[in-house]
Short mmCIF file of C-alpha atoms and ligand atoms in Angstrom, two decimals:
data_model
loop_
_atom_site.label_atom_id
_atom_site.label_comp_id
_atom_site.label_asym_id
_atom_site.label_seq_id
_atom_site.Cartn_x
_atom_site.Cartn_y
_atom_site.Cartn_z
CA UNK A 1 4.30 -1.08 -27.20
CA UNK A 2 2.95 -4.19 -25.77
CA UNK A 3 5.43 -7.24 -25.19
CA UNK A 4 5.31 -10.03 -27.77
CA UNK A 5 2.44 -12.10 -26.92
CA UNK A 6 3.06 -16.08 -28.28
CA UNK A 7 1.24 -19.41 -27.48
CA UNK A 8 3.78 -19.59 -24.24
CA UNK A 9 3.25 -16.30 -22.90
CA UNK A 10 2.48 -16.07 -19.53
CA UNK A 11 -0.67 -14.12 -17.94
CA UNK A 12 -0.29 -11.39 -14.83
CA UNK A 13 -3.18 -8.81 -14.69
CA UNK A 14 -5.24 -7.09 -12.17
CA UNK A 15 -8.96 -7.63 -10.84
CA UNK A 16 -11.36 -4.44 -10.17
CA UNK A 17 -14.41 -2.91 -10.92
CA UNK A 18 -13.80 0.09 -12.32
CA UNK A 19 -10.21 -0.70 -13.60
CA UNK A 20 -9.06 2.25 -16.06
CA UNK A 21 -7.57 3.82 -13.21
CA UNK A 22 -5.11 1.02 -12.30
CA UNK A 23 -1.56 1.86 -12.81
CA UNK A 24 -0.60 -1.59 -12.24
CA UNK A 25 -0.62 -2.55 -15.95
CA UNK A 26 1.71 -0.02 -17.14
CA UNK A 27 4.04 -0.33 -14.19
CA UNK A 28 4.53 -4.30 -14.52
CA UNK A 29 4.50 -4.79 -18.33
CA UNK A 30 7.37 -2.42 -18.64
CA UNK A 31 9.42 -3.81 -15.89
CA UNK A 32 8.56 -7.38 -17.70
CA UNK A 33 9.23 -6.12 -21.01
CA UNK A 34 12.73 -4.74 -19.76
CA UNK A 35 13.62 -7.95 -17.95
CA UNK A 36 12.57 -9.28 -21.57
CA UNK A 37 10.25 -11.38 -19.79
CA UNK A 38 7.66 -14.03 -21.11
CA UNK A 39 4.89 -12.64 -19.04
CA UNK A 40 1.88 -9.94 -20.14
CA UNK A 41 0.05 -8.33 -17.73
CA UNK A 42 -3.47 -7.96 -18.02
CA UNK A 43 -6.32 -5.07 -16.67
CA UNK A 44 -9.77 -7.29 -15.89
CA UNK A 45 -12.92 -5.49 -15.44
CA UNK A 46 -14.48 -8.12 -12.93
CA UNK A 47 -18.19 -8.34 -12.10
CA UNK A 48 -17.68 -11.94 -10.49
CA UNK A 49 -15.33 -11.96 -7.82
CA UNK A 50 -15.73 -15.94 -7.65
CA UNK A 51 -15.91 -16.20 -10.92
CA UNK A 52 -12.93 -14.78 -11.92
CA UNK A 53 -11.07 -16.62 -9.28
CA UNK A 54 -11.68 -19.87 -10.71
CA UNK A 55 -10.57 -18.37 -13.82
CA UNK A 56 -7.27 -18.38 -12.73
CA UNK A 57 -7.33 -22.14 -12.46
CA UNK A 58 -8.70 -22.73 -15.33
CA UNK A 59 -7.18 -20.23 -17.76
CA UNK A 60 -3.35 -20.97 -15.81
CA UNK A 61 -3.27 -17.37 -14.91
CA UNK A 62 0.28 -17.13 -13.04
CA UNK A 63 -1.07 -14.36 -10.45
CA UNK A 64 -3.14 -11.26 -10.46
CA UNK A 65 -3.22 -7.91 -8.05
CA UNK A 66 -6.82 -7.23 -6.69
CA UNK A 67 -8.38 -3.68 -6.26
CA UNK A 68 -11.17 -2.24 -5.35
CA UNK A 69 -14.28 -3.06 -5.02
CA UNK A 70 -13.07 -6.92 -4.19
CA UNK A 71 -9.80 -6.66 -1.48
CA UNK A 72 -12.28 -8.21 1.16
CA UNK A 73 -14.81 -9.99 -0.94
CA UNK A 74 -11.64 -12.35 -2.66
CA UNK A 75 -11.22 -14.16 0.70
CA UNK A 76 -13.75 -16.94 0.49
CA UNK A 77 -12.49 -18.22 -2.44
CA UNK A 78 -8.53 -18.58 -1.71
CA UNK A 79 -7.01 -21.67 -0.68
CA UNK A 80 -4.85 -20.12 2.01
CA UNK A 81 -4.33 -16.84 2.59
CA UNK A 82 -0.60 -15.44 4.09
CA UNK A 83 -0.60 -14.23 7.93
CA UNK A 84 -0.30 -10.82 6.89
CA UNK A 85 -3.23 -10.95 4.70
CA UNK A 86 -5.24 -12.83 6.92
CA UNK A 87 -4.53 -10.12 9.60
CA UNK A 88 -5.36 -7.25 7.58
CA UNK A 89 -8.31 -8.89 6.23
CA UNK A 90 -7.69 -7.93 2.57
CA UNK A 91 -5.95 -9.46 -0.35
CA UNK A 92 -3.75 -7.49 -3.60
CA UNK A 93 -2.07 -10.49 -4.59
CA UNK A 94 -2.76 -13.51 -5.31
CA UNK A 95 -0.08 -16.24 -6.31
CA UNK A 96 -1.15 -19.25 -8.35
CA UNK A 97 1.14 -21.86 -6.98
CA UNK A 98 0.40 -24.91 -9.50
CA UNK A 99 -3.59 -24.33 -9.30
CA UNK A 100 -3.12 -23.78 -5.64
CA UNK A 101 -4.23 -20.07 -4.50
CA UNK A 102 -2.30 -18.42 -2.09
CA UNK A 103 -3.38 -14.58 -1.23
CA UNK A 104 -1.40 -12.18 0.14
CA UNK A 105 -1.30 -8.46 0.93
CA UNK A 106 1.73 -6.30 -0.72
CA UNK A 107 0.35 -2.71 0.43
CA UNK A 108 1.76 -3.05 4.28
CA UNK A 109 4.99 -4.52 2.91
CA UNK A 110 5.37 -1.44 0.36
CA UNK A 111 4.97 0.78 2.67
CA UNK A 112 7.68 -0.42 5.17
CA UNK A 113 10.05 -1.17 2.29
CA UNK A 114 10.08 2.49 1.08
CA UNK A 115 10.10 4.10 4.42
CA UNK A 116 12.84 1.23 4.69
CA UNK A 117 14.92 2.33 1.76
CA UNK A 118 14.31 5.91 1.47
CA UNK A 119 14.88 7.40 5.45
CA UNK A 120 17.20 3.88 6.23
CA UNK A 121 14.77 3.45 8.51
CA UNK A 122 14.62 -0.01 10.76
CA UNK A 123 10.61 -0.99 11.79
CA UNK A 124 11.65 -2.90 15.12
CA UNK A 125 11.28 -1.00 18.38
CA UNK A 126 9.93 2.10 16.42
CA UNK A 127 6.28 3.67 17.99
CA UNK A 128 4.13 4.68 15.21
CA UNK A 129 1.07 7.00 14.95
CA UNK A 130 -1.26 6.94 11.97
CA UNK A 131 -4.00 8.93 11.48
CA UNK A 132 -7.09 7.00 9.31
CA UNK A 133 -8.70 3.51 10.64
CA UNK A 134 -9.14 2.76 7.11
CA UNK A 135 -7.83 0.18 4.50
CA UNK A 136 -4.84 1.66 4.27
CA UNK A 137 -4.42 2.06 7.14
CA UNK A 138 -5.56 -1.33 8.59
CA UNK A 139 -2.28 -3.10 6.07
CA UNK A 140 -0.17 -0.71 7.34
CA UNK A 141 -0.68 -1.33 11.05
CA UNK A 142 -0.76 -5.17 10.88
CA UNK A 143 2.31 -4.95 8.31
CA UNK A 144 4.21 -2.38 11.28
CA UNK A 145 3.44 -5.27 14.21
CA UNK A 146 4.51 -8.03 11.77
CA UNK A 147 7.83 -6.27 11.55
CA UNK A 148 8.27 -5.44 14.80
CA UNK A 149 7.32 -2.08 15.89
CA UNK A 150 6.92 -1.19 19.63
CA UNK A 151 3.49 0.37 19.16
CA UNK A 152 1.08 1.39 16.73
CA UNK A 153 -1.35 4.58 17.55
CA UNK A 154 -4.02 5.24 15.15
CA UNK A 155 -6.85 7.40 15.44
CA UNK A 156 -9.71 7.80 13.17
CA UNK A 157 -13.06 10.67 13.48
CA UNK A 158 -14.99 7.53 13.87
CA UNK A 159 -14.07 5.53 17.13
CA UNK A 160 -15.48 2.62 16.25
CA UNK A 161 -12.89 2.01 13.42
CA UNK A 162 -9.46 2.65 15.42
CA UNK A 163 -11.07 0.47 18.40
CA UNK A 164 -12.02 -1.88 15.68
CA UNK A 165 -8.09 -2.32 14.78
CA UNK A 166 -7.32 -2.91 18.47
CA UNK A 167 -8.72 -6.27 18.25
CA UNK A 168 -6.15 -7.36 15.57
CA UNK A 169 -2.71 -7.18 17.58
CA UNK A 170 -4.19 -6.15 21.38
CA UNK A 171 -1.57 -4.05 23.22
CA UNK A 172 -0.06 -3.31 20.19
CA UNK A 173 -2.30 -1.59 17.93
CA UNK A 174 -3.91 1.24 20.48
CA UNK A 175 -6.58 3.62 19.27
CA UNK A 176 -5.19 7.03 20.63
CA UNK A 177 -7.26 8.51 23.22
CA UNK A 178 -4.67 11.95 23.80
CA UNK A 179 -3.70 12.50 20.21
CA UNK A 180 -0.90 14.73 21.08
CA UNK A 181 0.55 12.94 23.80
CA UNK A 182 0.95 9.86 21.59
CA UNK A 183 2.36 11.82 19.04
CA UNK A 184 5.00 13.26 21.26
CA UNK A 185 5.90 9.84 22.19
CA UNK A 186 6.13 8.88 18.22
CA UNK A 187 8.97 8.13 16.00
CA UNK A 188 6.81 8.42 12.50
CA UNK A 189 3.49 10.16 12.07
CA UNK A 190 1.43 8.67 9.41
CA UNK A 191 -1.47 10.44 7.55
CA UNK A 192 -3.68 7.22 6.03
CA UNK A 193 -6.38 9.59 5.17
CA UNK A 194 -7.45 11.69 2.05
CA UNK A 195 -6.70 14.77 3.86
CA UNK A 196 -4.38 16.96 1.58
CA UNK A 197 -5.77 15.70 -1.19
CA UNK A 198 -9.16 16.09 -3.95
CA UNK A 199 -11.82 18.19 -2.05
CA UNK A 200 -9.48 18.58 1.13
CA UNK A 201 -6.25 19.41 -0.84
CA UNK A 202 -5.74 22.37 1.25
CA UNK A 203 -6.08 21.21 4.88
CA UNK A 204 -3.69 19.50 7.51
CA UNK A 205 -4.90 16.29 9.30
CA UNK A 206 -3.67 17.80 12.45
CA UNK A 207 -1.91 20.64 13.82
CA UNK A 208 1.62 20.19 12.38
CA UNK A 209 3.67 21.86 15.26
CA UNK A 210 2.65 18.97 16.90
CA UNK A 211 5.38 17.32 15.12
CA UNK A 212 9.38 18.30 15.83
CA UNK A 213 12.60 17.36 13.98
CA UNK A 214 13.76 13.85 15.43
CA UNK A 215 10.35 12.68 13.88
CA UNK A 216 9.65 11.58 10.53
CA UNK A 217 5.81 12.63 8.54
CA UNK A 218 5.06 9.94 6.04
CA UNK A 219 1.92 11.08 3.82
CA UNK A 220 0.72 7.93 1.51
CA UNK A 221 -1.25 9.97 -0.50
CA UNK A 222 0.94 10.23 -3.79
CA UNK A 223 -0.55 12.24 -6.62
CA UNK A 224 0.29 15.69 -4.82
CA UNK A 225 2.54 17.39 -2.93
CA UNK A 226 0.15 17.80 0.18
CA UNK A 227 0.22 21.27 2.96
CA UNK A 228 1.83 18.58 5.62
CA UNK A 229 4.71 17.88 3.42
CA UNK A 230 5.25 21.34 2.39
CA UNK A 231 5.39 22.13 6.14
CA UNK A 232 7.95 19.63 6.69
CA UNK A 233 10.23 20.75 4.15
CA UNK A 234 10.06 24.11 4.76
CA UNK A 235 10.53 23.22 8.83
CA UNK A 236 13.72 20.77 8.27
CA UNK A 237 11.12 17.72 9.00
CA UNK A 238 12.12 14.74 7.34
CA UNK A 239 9.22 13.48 5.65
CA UNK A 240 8.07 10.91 2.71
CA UNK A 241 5.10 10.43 0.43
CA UNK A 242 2.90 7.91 -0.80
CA UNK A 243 4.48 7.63 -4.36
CA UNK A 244 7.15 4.78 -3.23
CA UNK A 245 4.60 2.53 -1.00
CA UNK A 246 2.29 2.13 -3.91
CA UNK A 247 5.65 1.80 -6.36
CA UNK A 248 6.87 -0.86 -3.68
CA UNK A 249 3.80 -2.55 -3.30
CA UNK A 250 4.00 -3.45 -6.97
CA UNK A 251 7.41 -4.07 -6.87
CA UNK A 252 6.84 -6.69 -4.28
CA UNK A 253 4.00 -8.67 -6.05
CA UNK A 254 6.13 -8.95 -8.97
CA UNK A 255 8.66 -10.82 -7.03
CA UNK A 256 6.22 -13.04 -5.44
CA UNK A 257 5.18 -14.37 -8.82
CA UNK A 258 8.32 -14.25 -11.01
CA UNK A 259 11.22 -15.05 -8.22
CA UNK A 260 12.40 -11.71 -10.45
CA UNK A 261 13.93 -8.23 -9.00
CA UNK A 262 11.75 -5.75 -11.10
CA UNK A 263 13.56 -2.36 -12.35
CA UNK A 264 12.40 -0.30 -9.56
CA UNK A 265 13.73 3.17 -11.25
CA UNK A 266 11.99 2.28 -14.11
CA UNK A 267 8.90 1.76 -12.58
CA UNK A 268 9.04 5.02 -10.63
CA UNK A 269 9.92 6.89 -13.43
CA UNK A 270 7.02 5.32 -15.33
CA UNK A 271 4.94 5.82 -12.10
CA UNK A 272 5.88 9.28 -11.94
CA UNK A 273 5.18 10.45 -15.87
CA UNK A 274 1.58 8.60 -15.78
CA UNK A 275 0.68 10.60 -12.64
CA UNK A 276 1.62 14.20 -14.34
CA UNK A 277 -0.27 13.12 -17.22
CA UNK A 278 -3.69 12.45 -15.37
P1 NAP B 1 -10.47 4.94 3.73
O1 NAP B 1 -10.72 3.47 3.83
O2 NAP B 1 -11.56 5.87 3.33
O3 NAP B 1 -9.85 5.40 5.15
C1 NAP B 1 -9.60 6.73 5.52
C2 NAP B 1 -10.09 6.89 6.97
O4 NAP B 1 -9.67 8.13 7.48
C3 NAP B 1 -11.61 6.87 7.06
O5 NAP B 1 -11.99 6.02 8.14
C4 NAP B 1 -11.93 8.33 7.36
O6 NAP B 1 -13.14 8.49 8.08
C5 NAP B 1 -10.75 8.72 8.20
N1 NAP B 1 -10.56 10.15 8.35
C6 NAP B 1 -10.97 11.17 7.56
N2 NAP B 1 -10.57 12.35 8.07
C7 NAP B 1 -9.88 12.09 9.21
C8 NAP B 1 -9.21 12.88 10.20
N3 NAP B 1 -9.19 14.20 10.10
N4 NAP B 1 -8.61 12.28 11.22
C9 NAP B 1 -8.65 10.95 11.33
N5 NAP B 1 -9.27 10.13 10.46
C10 NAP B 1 -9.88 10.69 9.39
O7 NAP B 1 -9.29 5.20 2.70
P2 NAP B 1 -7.98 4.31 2.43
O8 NAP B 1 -8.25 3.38 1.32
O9 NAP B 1 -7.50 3.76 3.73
O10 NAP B 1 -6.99 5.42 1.86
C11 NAP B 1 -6.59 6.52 2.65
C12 NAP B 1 -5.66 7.41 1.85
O11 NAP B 1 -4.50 6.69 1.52
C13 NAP B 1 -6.21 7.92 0.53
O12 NAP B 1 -5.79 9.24 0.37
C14 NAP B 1 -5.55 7.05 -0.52
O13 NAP B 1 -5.36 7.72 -1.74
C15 NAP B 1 -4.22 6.77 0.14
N6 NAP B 1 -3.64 5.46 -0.26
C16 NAP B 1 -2.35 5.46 -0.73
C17 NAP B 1 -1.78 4.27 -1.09
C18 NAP B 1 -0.37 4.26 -1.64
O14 NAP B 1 0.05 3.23 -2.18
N7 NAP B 1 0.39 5.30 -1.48
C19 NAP B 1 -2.49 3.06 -0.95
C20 NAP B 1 -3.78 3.10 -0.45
C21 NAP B 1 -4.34 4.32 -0.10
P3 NAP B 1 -14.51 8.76 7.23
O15 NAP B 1 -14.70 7.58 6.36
O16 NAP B 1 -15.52 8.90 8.30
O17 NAP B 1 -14.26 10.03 6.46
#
């Protein structure tokens, strides 16, 4: 059941092209209806990024998540955009601050806060490897740095992209050149690509005795239980999937646009039943 919409309601919602998929809208408009919130949060199946944007002006829209196909292609027409964002080079939130646009990126921040509350693990100091030079993992890295980490590794099959994230925080972000030396050297291994899931559900992204027990695996993909994090259970490897960082990053935006904790079990829970039932 939707919340009660009334001539003061207040408008959330999401921007993408396709948008069915989104589990954003089921995730917030429970934790809104719980909090017994004013608020109703809306899916918007966008074909004009810069369209849309001014809509949010003009139609008072309080703040919306963005997806894909527009994370990049939102940029131009912000008014500021936060450091992290403008790091990463991709927006999921943006906060209408009296008609003034601020975008911001949640999915680094999610990711770091369920690591973070989860394995009680602290960012600063920490050497991180993640395998993917992708979106993902682009947020991710800049989100690590921004927090402090000693060192971010990635490597990706295609150079140019893990050279490409050099560029962003030099000395910090390195594209590995010895991917097993760097992992040895590693606190947390990362996986930031679809390996272990869809057409690849069966393979590892690397060899996992690479890995040994003082280190932690953290798999974002979240709609399976993947081979890598079946090793690591079965091999006393602490290890973490992608179900809280995308729970988190949600979490997160909600915050930046009400000033309001959200139910976080709640949201997992809700999280967790709409993923057995696709
Ligand atoms: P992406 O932009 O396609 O990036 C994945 C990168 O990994 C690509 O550059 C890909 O190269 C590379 N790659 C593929 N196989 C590799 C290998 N064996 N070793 C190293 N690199 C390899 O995808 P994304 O948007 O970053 O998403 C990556 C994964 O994260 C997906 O599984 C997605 O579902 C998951 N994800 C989870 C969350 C969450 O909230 N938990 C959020 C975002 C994404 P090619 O393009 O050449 O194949």
């Amino acid at each position: 059941m939707l919340n009660k919409i009334t001539g003061k309601t207040k408008i959330l919602g999401v921007f993408g092209n396709p948008i069915e998929h989104s589990f954003s809208p089921i995730m917030h408009n429970l934790a809104l209806k719980e909090l017994n919130l004013d608020y109703v949060y809306v899916p918007f199946l966008v074909d004009d990024i810069g369209l849309a944007v001014k809509s949010i002006k003009a139609m008072n829209i309080t703040g919306v998540n963005v997806t894909i196909p527009y994370k990049q292609k939102v940029i131009p027409f912000l008014d500021e955009l936060t450091l992290g964002a403008e790091k990463i080079g991709a927006v999921n939130t943006i906060i209408n601050k009296n008609g003034y646009l601020l975008g911001d990126n949640t999915d680094g921040l999610g990711f770091i806060k369920a690591l973070e509350e989860n394995l009680k693990i602290n960012i600063k100091g920490k050497t991180f490897f993640i395998f993917g030079a992708g979106g993902a993992s682009r947020a991710i890295s800049v989100s690590l740095v921004l927090s402090k980490a000693e060192k971010v590794f990635v490597y990706d099959i295609d150079k140019e992209k893990s050279k490409s994230l050099e560029n962003i925080f030099t000395n910090k972000i390195i594209s590995s050149e010895n991917i097993e030396k760097d992992i040895k050297i590693s606190d947390i291994v990362i996986n930031a690509t679809p390996i272990g899931m869809s057409e690849k559900k069966d393979e590892f992204p690397f060899s996992p005795d690479l890995l040994n027990k003082n280190q932690v695996f953290y798999d974002i993909i979240y709609n399976r239980k993947t081979p890598m994090i079946k090793y690591c259970e079965e091999n006393n490897i602490k290890s973490l999937n992608g179900l809280d960082m995308l729970l988190y990053q949600g979490v997160i935006s909600f915050y930046k646009w009400t000033n309001i904790e959200p139910p976080v079990e709640s949201m997992r829970k809700i999280l967790i039943e709409t993923l057995k039932n696709k």
